[in-house]
């Protein structure tokens, strides 16, 4: 009965349901050859040999002009990317210590000190991370630095009075000067970004990667959309070079900077990188999410095809894992 159920579902082009029925039929009667033959035929139909996931070429982002990134005149405050702010880095370091990732905690506290300068809290945080990792001697040295810095700061607070009016005037002047510099930086970043896309289209992934890296380094922090596009472009270039793990990191960086800007193409590209690494479960999740975002008809068709392939490959992967265990 389950064989005929599977046969009818196959005729209705409901192949996933047909496979489930046939598998159940074979569980009841493992010697039912007609069910085995039909199951193999359906799976072969669903896997098109000419389409290979690893041959996928990521979809490049459109080129942009400076006008696309002009800020709203009513916006007085600069938007700063959150991934490198002091609060986020401190939280990241503390969470790493709690989860037992001491190496990441130590690295993050060092980054905080390098980028934000020495403070009592930063040296104390590094000391605690080192202590948790078992480096007692180094932890003691960091605690001493923390205490020295606290004494030094207290002494300066007693001796120095700040002229707030002068400081405000200097801040205004600095902002006025930086505005011109930022505008110039945006133009430079856009030029490198567009050049990277051109090279990507010519299959020159190594050169394109270099352009995207330069675009990221020259793009002002407040130009979040441009920076997200640059990280996506970097992911495309790394995928083209076969560096799938690094490409996934770039896509994640773009997503973490602004989740609202995640497109179906980005998720599809990331899913393809996961698939190339045989991480089929993660690939399926990416493809499923990509289908819920703006894709054209051809992209939707290709996305569904890749998702079905990965689903089948995941089943085979799980079967092999069970046999090995």
Coordinates of N, CA and C in Angstrom, one line a residue, residues 137-314:
X137 N 51.1 34.4 36.5 CA 52.2 35.4 36.6 C 51.8 36.6 35.7
X138 N 51.4 36.4 34.5 CA 51.0 37.5 33.6 C 49.8 38.2 34.2
X139 N 48.9 37.5 34.8 CA 47.7 38.1 35.3 C 48.1 39.1 36.5
X140 N 49.1 38.7 37.3 CA 49.5 39.6 38.4 C 50.1 40.9 37.8
X141 N 50.9 40.7 36.7 CA 51.5 41.9 36.1 C 50.5 42.9 35.6
X142 N 49.4 42.3 35.0 CA 48.3 43.2 34.5 C 47.6 43.8 35.6
X143 N 47.4 43.2 36.7 CA 46.7 43.8 37.9 C 47.5 44.9 38.4
X144 N 48.9 44.8 38.4 CA 49.7 45.9 38.9 C 49.6 47.1 38.0
X145 N 49.5 46.8 36.6 CA 49.4 47.9 35.7 C 48.0 48.6 35.9
X146 N 47.0 47.8 36.2 CA 45.7 48.4 36.5 C 45.7 49.3 37.7
X147 N 46.4 48.9 38.7 CA 46.5 49.7 40.0 C 47.3 51.0 39.7
X148 N 48.4 50.8 38.9 CA 49.3 52.0 38.6 C 48.5 53.0 37.8
X149 N 47.7 52.5 36.9 CA 46.9 53.4 36.1 C 45.8 54.1 36.9
X150 N 45.2 53.4 37.8 CA 44.2 54.0 38.7 C 44.8 55.1 39.5
X151 N 46.0 54.9 40.1 CA 46.7 56.0 40.9 C 47.0 57.2 40.0
X152 N 47.5 56.9 38.8 CA 47.9 58.0 37.9 C 46.7 58.8 37.5
X153 N 45.6 58.1 37.2 CA 44.4 58.8 36.8 C 43.8 59.7 37.9
X154 N 43.8 59.1 39.1 CA 43.3 59.9 40.3 C 44.2 61.2 40.5
X155 N 45.5 61.0 40.3 CA 46.4 62.2 40.5 C 46.1 63.3 39.5
X156 N 45.9 62.8 38.2 CA 45.6 63.8 37.1 C 44.3 64.5 37.3
X157 N 43.3 63.7 37.8 CA 42.0 64.3 38.1 C 42.0 65.5 39.1
X158 N 42.9 65.3 40.0 CA 43.1 66.4 41.1 C 43.8 67.6 40.6
X159 N 44.7 67.4 39.6 CA 45.5 68.5 39.2 C 45.0 69.3 38.0
X160 N 44.2 68.6 37.1 CA 43.9 69.2 35.8 C 42.4 69.6 35.8
X161 N 42.1 70.8 35.4 CA 40.7 71.3 35.2 C 40.6 71.6 33.7
X162 N 39.5 71.1 33.1 CA 39.3 71.2 31.7 C 38.5 72.4 31.3
X163 N 38.9 73.2 30.4 CA 38.2 74.3 29.9 C 37.1 73.8 28.9
X164 N 35.9 73.6 29.3 CA 34.9 73.0 28.4 C 34.6 73.9 27.2
X165 N 34.6 75.2 27.3 CA 34.3 76.0 26.2 C 35.3 75.9 25.1
X166 N 36.6 75.9 25.5 CA 37.6 75.7 24.5 C 37.5 74.3 23.9
X167 N 37.3 73.3 24.7 CA 37.2 71.9 24.2 C 36.0 71.8 23.2
X168 N 34.9 72.5 23.4 CA 33.8 72.4 22.5 C 34.1 73.1 21.2
X169 N 34.8 74.2 21.2 CA 35.2 74.9 20.0 C 36.1 74.0 19.2
X170 N 37.1 73.4 19.9 CA 38.0 72.5 19.2 C 37.3 71.3 18.5
X171 N 36.3 70.8 19.2 CA 35.5 69.7 18.7 C 34.8 70.0 17.5
X172 N 34.2 71.2 17.5 CA 33.4 71.7 16.3 C 34.4 71.8 15.1
X173 N 35.6 72.4 15.3 CA 36.5 72.6 14.3 C 37.0 71.2 13.7
X174 N 37.2 70.2 14.6 CA 37.6 68.9 14.2 C 36.5 68.2 13.4
X175 N 35.3 68.4 13.8 CA 34.2 67.8 13.0 C 34.1 68.4 11.6
X176 N 34.2 69.7 11.5 CA 34.2 70.4 10.2 C 35.3 69.9 9.3
X177 N 36.5 69.7 9.9 CA 37.6 69.2 9.1 C 37.4 67.8 8.6
X178 N 36.9 66.9 9.6 CA 36.7 65.5 9.3 C 35.6 65.3 8.2
X179 N 34.6 66.2 8.2 CA 33.6 66.0 7.2 C 34.1 66.0 5.8
X180 N 35.1 66.9 5.5 CA 35.7 67.0 4.2 C 36.5 65.7 3.9
X181 N 37.2 65.3 4.9 CA 38.1 64.1 4.8 C 37.2 62.9 4.5
X182 N 36.1 62.8 5.2 CA 35.2 61.6 5.1 C 34.6 61.6 3.7
X183 N 34.2 62.7 3.1 CA 33.6 62.8 1.8 C 34.6 62.3 0.8
X184 N 35.9 62.7 0.9 CA 37.0 62.2 0.0 C 37.2 60.7 0.2
X185 N 37.1 60.2 1.4 CA 37.3 58.8 1.7 C 36.2 58.0 1.1
X186 N 35.0 58.5 1.1 CA 33.9 57.8 0.5 C 34.1 57.6 -1.0
X187 N 34.5 58.6 -1.7 CA 34.8 58.5 -3.1 C 35.8 57.5 -3.4
X188 N 36.9 57.5 -2.6 CA 38.0 56.5 -2.8 C 37.5 55.1 -2.6
X189 N 36.7 54.9 -1.5 CA 36.2 53.6 -1.2 C 35.3 53.1 -2.3
X190 N 34.4 54.0 -2.9 CA 33.5 53.6 -3.9 C 34.3 53.2 -5.2
X191 N 35.3 53.9 -5.5 CA 36.2 53.6 -6.6 C 36.8 52.2 -6.5
X192 N 37.3 51.9 -5.3 CA 37.9 50.6 -5.1 C 36.8 49.5 -5.2
X193 N 35.6 49.8 -4.6 CA 34.5 48.8 -4.6 C 34.1 48.5 -6.0
X194 N 33.9 49.5 -6.8 CA 33.4 49.3 -8.2 C 34.5 48.6 -9.0
X195 N 35.7 48.9 -8.8 CA 36.8 48.2 -9.5 C 36.8 46.7 -9.1
X196 N 36.6 46.4 -7.8 CA 36.5 45.0 -7.4 C 35.4 44.3 -8.0
X197 N 34.2 44.9 -8.2 CA 33.1 44.2 -8.9 C 33.5 43.9 -10.4
X198 N 34.2 44.9 -11.0 CA 34.6 44.6 -12.4 C 35.5 43.4 -12.5
X199 N 36.5 43.4 -11.6 CA 37.5 42.3 -11.7 C 36.8 41.0 -11.3
X200 N 35.8 41.0 -10.4 CA 35.1 39.8 -10.0 C 34.4 39.3 -11.2
X201 N 33.8 40.1 -12.1 CA 33.1 39.7 -13.3 C 34.0 39.1 -14.3
X202 N 35.3 39.5 -14.2 CA 36.4 38.9 -15.1 C 37.1 37.7 -14.5
X203 N 36.5 37.2 -13.4 CA 37.1 36.0 -12.8 C 38.5 36.2 -12.2
X204 N 38.8 37.5 -11.9 CA 40.1 37.8 -11.3 C 39.9 38.0 -9.8
X205 N 39.6 36.9 -9.1 CA 39.2 36.9 -7.7 C 40.3 37.5 -6.8
X206 N 41.6 37.2 -7.1 CA 42.7 37.7 -6.2 C 42.8 39.2 -6.3
X207 N 42.7 39.7 -7.5 CA 42.7 41.2 -7.6 C 41.5 41.9 -7.1
X208 N 40.3 41.2 -7.3 CA 39.1 41.8 -6.7 C 39.1 41.8 -5.2
X209 N 39.7 40.8 -4.6 CA 39.8 40.7 -3.1 C 40.6 41.9 -2.6
X210 N 41.7 42.2 -3.3 CA 42.6 43.3 -2.9 C 41.9 44.6 -3.0
X211 N 41.0 44.8 -4.0 CA 40.2 46.0 -4.1 C 39.2 46.2 -3.0
X212 N 38.5 45.1 -2.7 CA 37.5 45.1 -1.6 C 38.2 45.4 -0.3
X213 N 39.4 44.9 0.0 CA 40.1 45.1 1.2 C 40.4 46.6 1.3
X214 N 40.8 47.2 0.2 CA 41.2 48.6 0.2 C 39.9 49.5 0.4
X215 N 38.8 49.0 -0.2 CA 37.6 49.8 -0.1 C 37.1 49.8 1.4
X216 N 37.2 48.6 2.0 CA 36.8 48.5 3.5 C 37.7 49.4 4.3
X217 N 39.0 49.4 4.1 CA 39.9 50.2 4.9 C 39.8 51.7 4.7
X218 N 39.3 52.1 3.5 CA 39.1 53.6 3.3 C 37.7 54.1 3.5
X219 N 36.7 53.2 3.7 CA 35.3 53.6 3.9 C 35.1 54.1 5.3
X220 N 34.6 55.3 5.5 CA 34.3 55.9 6.8 C 33.3 55.0 7.5
X221 N 33.4 55.0 8.9 CA 32.6 54.1 9.7 C 31.1 54.4 9.5
X222 N 30.8 55.7 9.3 CA 29.4 56.0 9.3 C 28.7 55.6 8.0
X223 N 29.5 55.3 7.0 CA 29.0 54.8 5.7 C 28.7 53.3 5.8
X224 N 27.7 52.9 6.6 CA 27.4 51.5 6.9 C 27.0 50.7 5.7
X225 N 26.2 51.3 4.8 CA 25.7 50.6 3.6 C 26.9 50.2 2.7
X226 N 27.7 51.2 2.5 CA 28.9 50.9 1.7 C 29.8 49.8 2.3
X227 N 30.0 49.9 3.6 CA 30.8 48.9 4.2 C 30.2 47.5 4.2
X228 N 28.9 47.4 4.3 CA 28.2 46.1 4.1 C 28.4 45.6 2.7
X229 N 28.3 46.4 1.7 CA 28.5 46.0 0.3 C 29.9 45.5 0.1
X230 N 30.8 46.2 0.7 CA 32.3 45.8 0.5 C 32.5 44.5 1.1
X231 N 32.0 44.2 2.3 CA 32.2 42.9 2.9 C 31.5 41.8 2.1
X232 N 30.4 42.1 1.5 CA 29.7 41.1 0.7 C 30.6 40.8 -0.6
X233 N 31.1 41.9 -1.2 CA 32.0 41.7 -2.3 C 33.2 40.9 -2.0
X234 N 33.8 41.1 -0.8 CA 34.9 40.4 -0.3 C 34.6 38.9 -0.2
X235 N 33.3 38.6 0.3 CA 32.9 37.2 0.4 C 32.8 36.6 -1.0
X236 N 32.3 37.3 -2.0 CA 32.2 36.8 -3.4 C 33.6 36.4 -3.9
X237 N 34.5 37.3 -3.7 CA 35.9 37.1 -4.2 C 36.5 35.9 -3.6
X238 N 36.4 35.7 -2.3 CA 36.9 34.6 -1.5 C 36.3 33.3 -2.0
X239 N 35.0 33.3 -2.3 CA 34.3 32.2 -2.8 C 34.8 31.8 -4.2
X240 N 35.1 32.8 -5.0 CA 35.6 32.6 -6.3 C 37.0 31.9 -6.3
X241 N 37.7 32.3 -5.2 CA 39.1 31.7 -5.0 C 39.1 30.4 -4.3
X242 N 37.9 29.9 -4.0 CA 37.8 28.6 -3.3 C 38.1 28.6 -1.8
X243 N 38.1 29.9 -1.3 CA 38.4 30.0 0.2 C 37.0 30.2 0.9
X244 N 36.3 29.0 0.9 CA 34.9 29.1 1.4 C 34.7 29.5 2.8
X245 N 35.6 29.0 3.7 CA 35.5 29.3 5.1 C 35.6 30.8 5.3
X246 N 36.6 31.4 4.7 CA 36.8 32.8 4.8 C 35.7 33.7 4.2
X247 N 35.1 33.1 3.1 CA 34.0 33.9 2.5 C 32.8 33.9 3.4
X248 N 32.6 32.8 4.1 CA 31.5 32.8 5.1 C 31.7 33.8 6.2
X249 N 32.9 33.9 6.6 CA 33.3 34.9 7.7 C 32.9 36.3 7.2
X250 N 33.2 36.6 5.9 CA 33.0 37.9 5.3 C 31.5 38.2 5.3
X251 N 30.7 37.2 4.9 CA 29.3 37.3 4.8 C 28.7 37.6 6.2
X252 N 29.2 36.8 7.2 CA 28.7 37.0 8.6 C 29.1 38.4 9.1
X253 N 30.2 38.9 8.7 CA 30.6 40.3 9.1 C 29.6 41.3 8.5
X254 N 29.3 41.1 7.2 CA 28.3 42.0 6.6 C 27.0 42.0 7.3
X255 N 26.5 40.8 7.7 CA 25.2 40.6 8.3 C 25.2 41.2 9.7
X256 N 26.4 41.0 10.5 CA 26.4 41.5 11.8 C 26.4 43.1 11.9
X257 N 26.9 43.7 10.8 CA 27.0 45.2 10.7 C 25.6 45.8 10.6
X258 N 24.7 45.1 9.9 CA 23.3 45.6 9.7 C 22.5 44.4 9.2
X259 N 21.8 43.7 10.1 CA 21.0 42.6 9.7 C 19.8 43.0 8.8
X260 N 19.4 44.2 8.9 CA 18.3 44.7 8.0 C 18.6 44.8 6.6
X261 N 19.9 44.8 6.3 CA 20.4 44.9 4.9 C 20.7 43.6 4.3
X262 N 20.4 42.5 5.0 CA 20.7 41.2 4.4 C 19.8 40.9 3.2
X263 N 20.3 40.5 2.1 CA 19.5 40.2 0.9 C 19.5 38.7 0.7
X264 N 18.5 38.3 -0.2 CA 18.4 36.9 -0.5 C 19.7 36.4 -1.2
X265 N 20.3 37.3 -2.0 CA 21.6 37.0 -2.7 C 22.7 36.7 -1.7
X266 N 22.8 37.5 -0.7 CA 23.8 37.3 0.3 C 23.7 35.9 1.0
X267 N 22.4 35.6 1.4 CA 22.1 34.3 2.0 C 22.4 33.1 1.1
X268 N 22.0 33.3 -0.2 CA 22.2 32.3 -1.2 C 23.7 32.1 -1.4
X269 N 24.5 33.1 -1.5 CA 26.0 33.0 -1.7 C 26.6 32.3 -0.5
X270 N 26.1 32.7 0.7 CA 26.7 32.0 1.9 C 26.3 30.5 2.0
X271 N 25.1 30.2 1.6 CA 24.6 28.8 1.5 C 25.5 28.0 0.5
X272 N 25.9 28.6 -0.6 CA 26.7 28.0 -1.6 C 28.1 27.7 -1.0
X273 N 28.6 28.6 -0.2 CA 29.9 28.4 0.4 C 29.8 27.2 1.4
X274 N 28.8 27.2 2.2 CA 28.6 26.1 3.2 C 28.5 24.8 2.4
X275 N 27.7 24.8 1.3 CA 27.6 23.6 0.5 C 28.9 23.1 0.0
X276 N 29.7 24.0 -0.5 CA 31.0 23.6 -1.0 C 31.9 23.0 0.0
X277 N 31.7 23.3 1.3 CA 32.4 22.7 2.4 C 31.8 21.5 3.0
X278 N 30.6 21.1 2.3 CA 29.8 19.9 2.7 C 29.2 20.1 4.1
X279 N 28.9 21.4 4.5 CA 28.1 21.7 5.7 C 26.7 21.9 5.2
X280 N 26.1 20.7 4.8 CA 24.8 20.8 4.1 C 23.7 21.3 5.0
X281 N 23.7 21.0 6.3 CA 22.7 21.5 7.2 C 22.6 23.0 7.2
X282 N 23.8 23.7 7.4 CA 23.9 25.1 7.3 C 23.5 25.7 6.0
X283 N 23.9 25.0 4.9 CA 23.5 25.4 3.6 C 22.0 25.5 3.4
X284 N 21.3 24.4 3.8 CA 19.9 24.4 3.7 C 19.2 25.5 4.4
X285 N 19.7 25.8 5.6 CA 19.1 26.9 6.4 C 19.3 28.3 5.6
X286 N 20.4 28.5 5.0 CA 20.7 29.7 4.3 C 19.8 29.8 3.1
X287 N 19.6 28.7 2.3 CA 18.7 28.7 1.1 C 17.3 28.9 1.5
X288 N 16.8 28.3 2.6 CA 15.5 28.5 3.1 C 15.2 30.0 3.4
X289 N 16.1 30.6 4.1 CA 16.0 32.1 4.4 C 16.1 32.9 3.2
X290 N 16.9 32.5 2.2 CA 17.0 33.3 1.0 C 15.7 33.4 0.2
X291 N 15.0 32.3 0.2 CA 13.7 32.2 -0.5 C 12.7 33.2 0.0
X292 N 12.8 33.6 1.3 CA 11.9 34.6 1.9 C 12.3 36.0 1.6
X293 N 13.3 36.2 0.8 CA 13.8 37.6 0.5 C 13.7 37.8 -1.0
X294 N 14.1 39.0 -1.4 CA 13.9 39.4 -2.8 C 14.9 38.7 -3.8
X295 N 14.3 37.7 -4.5 CA 15.0 37.0 -5.5 C 14.2 37.0 -6.8
X296 N 14.8 37.0 -8.0 CA 14.0 36.9 -9.2 C 13.6 35.5 -9.5
X297 N 12.9 35.2 -10.5 CA 12.4 33.9 -10.8 C 13.5 32.8 -11.0
X298 N 14.5 33.2 -11.7 CA 15.6 32.3 -12.0 C 16.4 32.0 -10.7
X299 N 16.6 33.0 -9.9 CA 17.3 32.8 -8.6 C 16.5 31.9 -7.7
X300 N 15.2 32.1 -7.7 CA 14.3 31.2 -6.9 C 14.4 29.8 -7.3
X301 N 14.4 29.6 -8.6 CA 14.5 28.2 -9.2 C 15.8 27.6 -8.8
X302 N 16.9 28.3 -9.0 CA 18.2 27.8 -8.7 C 18.4 27.5 -7.2
X303 N 17.8 28.4 -6.4 CA 17.9 28.3 -4.9 C 17.1 27.0 -4.5
X304 N 16.0 26.8 -5.0 CA 15.2 25.6 -4.6 C 16.0 24.3 -5.1
X305 N 16.6 24.4 -6.3 CA 17.3 23.2 -6.8 C 18.5 22.9 -5.8
X306 N 19.2 23.9 -5.5 CA 20.4 23.7 -4.6 C 19.9 23.2 -3.2
X307 N 18.8 23.8 -2.7 CA 18.3 23.3 -1.4 C 17.9 21.9 -1.4
X308 N 17.3 21.4 -2.5 CA 16.9 20.0 -2.6 C 18.1 19.1 -2.7
X309 N 19.1 19.6 -3.5 CA 20.3 18.8 -3.5 C 21.0 18.6 -2.2
X310 N 21.1 19.8 -1.5 CA 21.7 19.7 -0.1 C 20.9 18.9 0.8
X311 N 19.6 18.9 0.7 CA 18.8 18.1 1.6 C 19.0 16.6 1.4
X312 N 19.2 16.2 0.1 CA 19.5 14.8 -0.2 C 20.9 14.4 0.3
X313 N 21.8 15.3 0.0 CA 23.2 15.1 0.4 C 23.3 15.0 1.9
X314 N 22.5 15.8 2.6 CA 22.5 15.8 4.1 C 22.0 14.4 4.6

